[in-house]
C-alpha cells in the first residue's frame, strides 16, 4: 500500500496547492478529521467483508447492494417496532446485518450450488437492491406528507451514539474492533484457515477435504453481513432516515479499499481511512481550488493501478521494484494475487 | 393500434436495445475465448460513450465520434492486456477495478468538464431502410429499418462465428484459450493473441458505448450504460461462448427491456415502475443461473479452460 502511494505521488502532476487543499479538507479543518473518519466507516466495514470473501477467491462485489439491503431492513425494523422498545438499536443493527447477509447469501448459494459466476450475479443483485430501496422510499416507506423519496426519520432511540460529542458515530469504533477479530478469525481458526486455503489453491483444498460449499456460503454471509452493517450504520449514524441513492458508491470504492489494504484487516482499516480522506478532501478541494469532486475517483484509480502493477510477479525482475517489494510490501502479505513463485 | 404495429414496435425496440449488449458481448467473446476475462466492459463502454460524444461534438461528424469511442475502448483494452498478460495481474481484480473506475473517471469527465454537452438530435444515426427486406411485414420493418450500427452488429455475429470456428486465426484463439501451453509448444504466440483479442474486445466495447450515445440517446448521463456492460459479460456465459447463442440471448435481454418500457407507460404508481426496471437484471441473473447449471449438469466445461488464468511461460508443466 505504501509503495503504491509513493509511486502515485511521484507520477502525479497536480499542483501542490490542490494537494494542500485535499489534506486540509481531510484533516486540517475543524471537523475535517471526523468527516474523514465518518466517510471511512462504510468503506472500512464493507472492505473488511470483501477481505474475507476475496481471501476465499469469492469475488463478492455486491457490497453496494448489500449495503442498501442492510439499510432497508434496518430502517424497516426501526420504523416498525415501537420506539421505546428497550434494545431497539441493537435489534435494528442486527437486522440490518442479517438483511445484508441474506442478500449476499442468495448470490453465495447460486455460486456454491450451481457455480454461477459470483461477480456477475452480485453485480446484478446490486442493481436490484438499489431499485428495491428506490421503490421503498417512493412507496410503502415514504414519509407521510413529504414529496421527496425519503422514509420517515428514525426515532432517536434508533440513532447510533456519537463519540465525544463530535459527528463521528461509534460505527468507527465497531469497525476498529471487528478488524482484529477478523484477523484472528482468518489466521487462528480452522474456518479461517480453510478460507485462506481455498483462496490460495481451490483444487488442493478440495482434494484435502475442505468443504467448498460451506465455506463459500460462509464467506459470503460474513462479507455481506458486514456490508449490511455498513448500510445500517449509515442510516442510524448519519442520515437517520432512508434516502434514495444514499450511498455514493461506497460498495464499489470498498473493493479498491480492500485491494489496497492487501486483504489484511489492519491494512484495510488504514486503507479505508486513506480513501475516506480522499473522498472528504476532494469535496473541500472542489470548493477551494475548483477541481471537480470526481477527482477523488481519478486518484483512487491511479492508486489502485499502480498498486496492482507494483504487486505483479513480473516486476520482481526490475531492480527498483524488487527493492520496494522487499521493504514496503511487507506490511501487506497479500495472497490474493494467485500463485507466487516458490523461490520467494 | 393494430396488433401488427405493436409487435413491430416491440421487435424494433428489442433490436435497438439488444444491439449494444451484443456488440460488447462479441468483443468480450473474443477476449474470453483467448482466455482473458475482461470485467471492465462497463467502464470501457462509458468512457467510449464520452469520447464518442466528444468526437462527434467537435467534428460534427458521427463517424469521428464512433472512431474516437472505439479508440478509447481499444486503449483501455490495451492497458488491460498489458496488466493482465504481461504483468500477470489477477484478471478478476483488475477487471473490477477498471470497471468501477472507468465509471468514476467518467463521472469526473461528465460532470466536471463536459456537462451539458449534447449532440443535437439531428446528428444521430438515422434509420436506413434496406430496400427489399424492409418490405416484409412486421419482421421487415423491425429488423431491417434500423441504423447502420445495428446492421453492423447483424453482420458481426456471423462473421465472428466464422472467424472463431473456421479460420486459422480463430483456431489459434481457441487453442490459446483452452490450453495455452500446448499452443505455445506449437509456436503460437500466446501473448500476442491475447493482446489482440483483448484490444478487439475493448474496441467492441468502445463501439457499443459510442452506439449508446450516438444512436440511442443523445444526452450523456452517469447512468447511460446502466449495467449493460455487465449484461454483456453475463451474455457471453449465457451464450455458452457461441456467437449465435449470444445474439439470441441479447434479443432476449433486449426483449425484456423493450417489454419493460412499453409496460411502464401503462403502470400506475412509481412502485410498479421500479419492479419493471428490475426485470432486465433479474432476467440476466436467472438466465445466467439456468445456463450455468445446465452446463454443469451436462458436465460441459463452463467456458474456455484457461479462462482467467495468466500464462506463465517459464513455469514448468
PDB file of C-alpha atoms in Angstrom, chain A residues 53-212:
ATOM      1  CA  UNK A  53     -14.552 -13.075   0.724  1.00  0.00           C
ATOM      2  CA  UNK A  54     -11.712 -12.243  -1.616  1.00  0.00           C
ATOM      3  CA  UNK A  55      -9.331 -14.247   0.501  1.00  0.00           C
ATOM      4  CA  UNK A  56     -11.502 -17.185  -0.377  1.00  0.00           C
ATOM      5  CA  UNK A  57     -11.481 -16.186  -4.042  1.00  0.00           C
ATOM      6  CA  UNK A  58     -15.153 -15.417  -3.764  1.00  0.00           C
ATOM      7  CA  UNK A  59     -15.240 -12.140  -5.604  1.00  0.00           C
ATOM      8  CA  UNK A  60     -18.247 -10.628  -3.983  1.00  0.00           C
ATOM      9  CA  UNK A  61     -18.705  -7.200  -5.447  1.00  0.00           C
ATOM     10  CA  UNK A  62     -22.244  -6.978  -4.240  1.00  0.00           C
ATOM     11  CA  UNK A  63     -21.310  -4.756  -1.335  1.00  0.00           C
ATOM     12  CA  UNK A  64     -23.274  -1.846  -2.687  1.00  0.00           C
ATOM     13  CA  UNK A  65     -26.457  -3.857  -2.889  1.00  0.00           C
ATOM     14  CA  UNK A  66     -25.809  -5.456   0.458  1.00  0.00           C
ATOM     15  CA  UNK A  67     -25.359  -2.044   1.990  1.00  0.00           C
ATOM     16  CA  UNK A  68     -28.704  -0.977   0.570  1.00  0.00           C
ATOM     17  CA  UNK A  69     -30.440  -4.086   1.781  1.00  0.00           C
ATOM     18  CA  UNK A  70     -28.964  -3.717   5.225  1.00  0.00           C
ATOM     19  CA  UNK A  71     -30.174  -0.149   5.322  1.00  0.00           C
ATOM     20  CA  UNK A  72     -33.578  -1.147   4.049  1.00  0.00           C
ATOM     21  CA  UNK A  73     -34.176  -3.898   6.559  1.00  0.00           C
ATOM     22  CA  UNK A  74     -32.724  -1.850   9.369  1.00  0.00           C
ATOM     23  CA  UNK A  75     -34.920   1.114   8.585  1.00  0.00           C
ATOM     24  CA  UNK A  76     -37.962  -1.060   8.300  1.00  0.00           C
ATOM     25  CA  UNK A  77     -37.320  -2.580  11.686  1.00  0.00           C
ATOM     26  CA  UNK A  78     -36.607   0.784  13.233  1.00  0.00           C
ATOM     27  CA  UNK A  79     -39.829   2.235  11.930  1.00  0.00           C
ATOM     28  CA  UNK A  80     -41.995  -0.763  12.634  1.00  0.00           C
ATOM     29  CA  UNK A  81     -41.059  -1.562  16.177  1.00  0.00           C
ATOM     30  CA  UNK A  82     -42.228   0.740  18.960  1.00  0.00           C
ATOM     31  CA  UNK A  83     -39.670   3.496  19.576  1.00  0.00           C
ATOM     32  CA  UNK A  84     -39.454   2.949  23.283  1.00  0.00           C
ATOM     33  CA  UNK A  85     -38.635  -0.703  22.973  1.00  0.00           C
ATOM     34  CA  UNK A  86     -35.584  -1.477  25.023  1.00  0.00           C
ATOM     35  CA  UNK A  87     -32.679  -2.714  22.940  1.00  0.00           C
ATOM     36  CA  UNK A  88     -34.233  -1.186  19.831  1.00  0.00           C
ATOM     37  CA  UNK A  89     -30.918  -0.040  18.476  1.00  0.00           C
ATOM     38  CA  UNK A  90     -29.156  -3.377  18.789  1.00  0.00           C
ATOM     39  CA  UNK A  91     -32.140  -5.037  17.160  1.00  0.00           C
ATOM     40  CA  UNK A  92     -32.035  -2.605  14.297  1.00  0.00           C
ATOM     41  CA  UNK A  93     -28.346  -3.155  13.839  1.00  0.00           C
ATOM     42  CA  UNK A  94     -28.611  -6.907  13.910  1.00  0.00           C
ATOM     43  CA  UNK A  95     -31.494  -6.919  11.484  1.00  0.00           C
ATOM     44  CA  UNK A  96     -29.558  -4.706   9.107  1.00  0.00           C
ATOM     45  CA  UNK A  97     -26.590  -7.001   9.304  1.00  0.00           C
ATOM     46  CA  UNK A  98     -28.770 -10.021   8.683  1.00  0.00           C
ATOM     47  CA  UNK A  99     -30.540  -8.280   5.849  1.00  0.00           C
ATOM     48  CA  UNK A 100     -27.282  -7.699   4.039  1.00  0.00           C
ATOM     49  CA  UNK A 101     -26.114 -11.192   4.849  1.00  0.00           C
ATOM     50  CA  UNK A 102     -29.267 -12.729   3.438  1.00  0.00           C
ATOM     51  CA  UNK A 103     -28.930 -10.732   0.251  1.00  0.00           C
ATOM     52  CA  UNK A 104     -25.399 -11.913  -0.191  1.00  0.00           C
ATOM     53  CA  UNK A 105     -26.349 -15.444   0.703  1.00  0.00           C
ATOM     54  CA  UNK A 106     -28.544 -15.613  -2.375  1.00  0.00           C
ATOM     55  CA  UNK A 107     -25.623 -14.994  -4.654  1.00  0.00           C
ATOM     56  CA  UNK A 108     -23.479 -17.208  -2.480  1.00  0.00           C
ATOM     57  CA  UNK A 109     -25.948 -20.017  -2.828  1.00  0.00           C
ATOM     58  CA  UNK A 110     -26.049 -19.624  -6.588  1.00  0.00           C
ATOM     59  CA  UNK A 111     -22.315 -19.897  -6.630  1.00  0.00           C
ATOM     60  CA  UNK A 112     -21.967 -22.764  -4.206  1.00  0.00           C
ATOM     61  CA  UNK A 113     -24.789 -24.834  -5.581  1.00  0.00           C
ATOM     62  CA  UNK A 114     -24.578 -24.184  -9.290  1.00  0.00           C
ATOM     63  CA  UNK A 115     -21.332 -22.438  -9.885  1.00  0.00           C
ATOM     64  CA  UNK A 116     -22.891 -19.225 -11.131  1.00  0.00           C
ATOM     65  CA  UNK A 117     -20.223 -16.597 -11.643  1.00  0.00           C
ATOM     66  CA  UNK A 118     -20.310 -14.623  -8.444  1.00  0.00           C
ATOM     67  CA  UNK A 119     -19.064 -11.406  -9.928  1.00  0.00           C
ATOM     68  CA  UNK A 120     -21.883 -11.045 -12.392  1.00  0.00           C
ATOM     69  CA  UNK A 121     -24.521 -12.286 -10.013  1.00  0.00           C
ATOM     70  CA  UNK A 122     -23.598  -9.921  -7.210  1.00  0.00           C
ATOM     71  CA  UNK A 123     -23.425  -7.113  -9.711  1.00  0.00           C
ATOM     72  CA  UNK A 124     -26.976  -7.793 -10.823  1.00  0.00           C
ATOM     73  CA  UNK A 125     -28.100  -8.031  -7.228  1.00  0.00           C
ATOM     74  CA  UNK A 126     -26.672  -4.589  -6.672  1.00  0.00           C
ATOM     75  CA  UNK A 127     -28.886  -3.036  -9.287  1.00  0.00           C
ATOM     76  CA  UNK A 128     -31.879  -4.887  -7.964  1.00  0.00           C
ATOM     77  CA  UNK A 129     -31.232  -3.840  -4.389  1.00  0.00           C
ATOM     78  CA  UNK A 130     -30.848  -0.187  -5.265  1.00  0.00           C
ATOM     79  CA  UNK A 131     -34.114  -0.337  -7.171  1.00  0.00           C
ATOM     80  CA  UNK A 132     -35.790  -2.027  -4.225  1.00  0.00           C
ATOM     81  CA  UNK A 133     -34.795   0.802  -1.951  1.00  0.00           C
ATOM     82  CA  UNK A 134     -35.961   3.328  -4.517  1.00  0.00           C
ATOM     83  CA  UNK A 135     -39.294   1.611  -4.570  1.00  0.00           C
ATOM     84  CA  UNK A 136     -39.496   1.523  -0.807  1.00  0.00           C
ATOM     85  CA  UNK A 137     -38.851   5.200  -0.225  1.00  0.00           C
ATOM     86  CA  UNK A 138     -41.163   6.254  -3.008  1.00  0.00           C
ATOM     87  CA  UNK A 139     -43.937   3.985  -1.963  1.00  0.00           C
ATOM     88  CA  UNK A 140     -44.577   1.993   1.140  1.00  0.00           C
ATOM     89  CA  UNK A 141     -41.888   3.546   3.310  1.00  0.00           C
ATOM     90  CA  UNK A 142     -42.207   7.089   2.183  1.00  0.00           C
ATOM     91  CA  UNK A 143     -42.618   9.634   4.930  1.00  0.00           C
ATOM     92  CA  UNK A 144     -46.244  10.689   5.024  1.00  0.00           C
ATOM     93  CA  UNK A 145     -46.900  14.063   3.536  1.00  0.00           C
ATOM     94  CA  UNK A 146     -43.422  14.501   2.120  1.00  0.00           C
ATOM     95  CA  UNK A 147     -42.803  14.800  -1.582  1.00  0.00           C
ATOM     96  CA  UNK A 148     -39.209  13.595  -1.594  1.00  0.00           C
ATOM     97  CA  UNK A 149     -38.399   9.922  -1.752  1.00  0.00           C
ATOM     98  CA  UNK A 150     -37.310   9.553   1.825  1.00  0.00           C
ATOM     99  CA  UNK A 151     -38.523   7.489   4.678  1.00  0.00           C
ATOM    100  CA  UNK A 152     -39.758   8.852   7.943  1.00  0.00           C
ATOM    101  CA  UNK A 153     -36.888   9.841  10.165  1.00  0.00           C
ATOM    102  CA  UNK A 154     -35.781   7.213  12.597  1.00  0.00           C
ATOM    103  CA  UNK A 155     -36.779   7.625  16.221  1.00  0.00           C
ATOM    104  CA  UNK A 156     -33.899   8.914  18.300  1.00  0.00           C
ATOM    105  CA  UNK A 157     -33.764   5.685  20.205  1.00  0.00           C
ATOM    106  CA  UNK A 158     -32.566   4.147  16.991  1.00  0.00           C
ATOM    107  CA  UNK A 159     -29.770   6.595  16.436  1.00  0.00           C
ATOM    108  CA  UNK A 160     -26.216   5.490  16.731  1.00  0.00           C
ATOM    109  CA  UNK A 161     -24.476   7.228  19.599  1.00  0.00           C
ATOM    110  CA  UNK A 162     -21.590   9.511  18.736  1.00  0.00           C
ATOM    111  CA  UNK A 163     -18.139   9.831  20.112  1.00  0.00           C
ATOM    112  CA  UNK A 164     -17.029  12.738  22.272  1.00  0.00           C
ATOM    113  CA  UNK A 165     -19.792  14.968  21.075  1.00  0.00           C
ATOM    114  CA  UNK A 166     -18.438  15.051  17.549  1.00  0.00           C
ATOM    115  CA  UNK A 167     -20.180  13.890  14.434  1.00  0.00           C
ATOM    116  CA  UNK A 168     -18.385  10.613  14.450  1.00  0.00           C
ATOM    117  CA  UNK A 169     -20.612   7.744  15.404  1.00  0.00           C
ATOM    118  CA  UNK A 170     -19.488   4.601  17.135  1.00  0.00           C
ATOM    119  CA  UNK A 171     -19.557   2.770  13.876  1.00  0.00           C
ATOM    120  CA  UNK A 172     -15.928   3.701  13.613  1.00  0.00           C
ATOM    121  CA  UNK A 173     -15.121   2.058  16.922  1.00  0.00           C
ATOM    122  CA  UNK A 174     -17.037  -1.015  15.964  1.00  0.00           C
ATOM    123  CA  UNK A 175     -15.085  -1.218  12.748  1.00  0.00           C
ATOM    124  CA  UNK A 176     -11.853  -0.964  14.673  1.00  0.00           C
ATOM    125  CA  UNK A 177     -12.982  -3.769  16.934  1.00  0.00           C
ATOM    126  CA  UNK A 178     -14.091  -6.003  14.105  1.00  0.00           C
ATOM    127  CA  UNK A 179     -10.808  -5.731  12.262  1.00  0.00           C
ATOM    128  CA  UNK A 180      -8.663  -7.578  14.794  1.00  0.00           C
ATOM    129  CA  UNK A 181     -11.491 -10.051  15.314  1.00  0.00           C
ATOM    130  CA  UNK A 182     -11.441 -10.839  11.632  1.00  0.00           C
ATOM    131  CA  UNK A 183      -7.714 -11.145  11.735  1.00  0.00           C
ATOM    132  CA  UNK A 184      -7.995 -13.699  14.470  1.00  0.00           C
ATOM    133  CA  UNK A 185     -10.716 -15.468  12.563  1.00  0.00           C
ATOM    134  CA  UNK A 186      -8.640 -15.669   9.449  1.00  0.00           C
ATOM    135  CA  UNK A 187      -5.364 -16.643  10.984  1.00  0.00           C
ATOM    136  CA  UNK A 188      -6.134 -18.564  14.103  1.00  0.00           C
ATOM    137  CA  UNK A 189      -9.268 -20.513  13.499  1.00  0.00           C
ATOM    138  CA  UNK A 190      -9.925 -23.590  11.466  1.00  0.00           C
ATOM    139  CA  UNK A 191     -12.540 -21.776   9.451  1.00  0.00           C
ATOM    140  CA  UNK A 192     -10.147 -19.000   8.672  1.00  0.00           C
ATOM    141  CA  UNK A 193      -7.535 -21.459   7.589  1.00  0.00           C
ATOM    142  CA  UNK A 194      -9.983 -23.157   5.282  1.00  0.00           C
ATOM    143  CA  UNK A 195     -10.976 -19.875   3.772  1.00  0.00           C
ATOM    144  CA  UNK A 196      -7.410 -18.943   3.065  1.00  0.00           C
ATOM    145  CA  UNK A 197      -6.599 -22.352   1.741  1.00  0.00           C
ATOM    146  CA  UNK A 198      -9.475 -22.256  -0.667  1.00  0.00           C
ATOM    147  CA  UNK A 199      -8.333 -18.913  -1.855  1.00  0.00           C
ATOM    148  CA  UNK A 200      -4.773 -19.968  -2.380  1.00  0.00           C
ATOM    149  CA  UNK A 201      -5.482 -23.229  -4.140  1.00  0.00           C
ATOM    150  CA  UNK A 202      -9.053 -24.359  -4.657  1.00  0.00           C
ATOM    151  CA  UNK A 203      -8.230 -27.724  -6.148  1.00  0.00           C
ATOM    152  CA  UNK A 204      -5.802 -28.734  -3.472  1.00  0.00           C
ATOM    153  CA  UNK A 205      -8.262 -27.683  -0.820  1.00  0.00           C
ATOM    154  CA  UNK A 206     -10.986 -29.726  -2.359  1.00  0.00           C
ATOM    155  CA  UNK A 207      -8.670 -32.673  -2.503  1.00  0.00           C
ATOM    156  CA  UNK A 208      -7.793 -32.176   1.120  1.00  0.00           C
ATOM    157  CA  UNK A 209     -11.441 -32.409   2.006  1.00  0.00           C
ATOM    158  CA  UNK A 210     -12.219 -28.803   2.729  1.00  0.00           C
ATOM    159  CA  UNK A 211     -15.889 -28.315   2.134  1.00  0.00           C
ATOM    160  CA  UNK A 212     -16.131 -25.808  -0.630  1.00  0.00           C
TER     161      UNK A 212
END
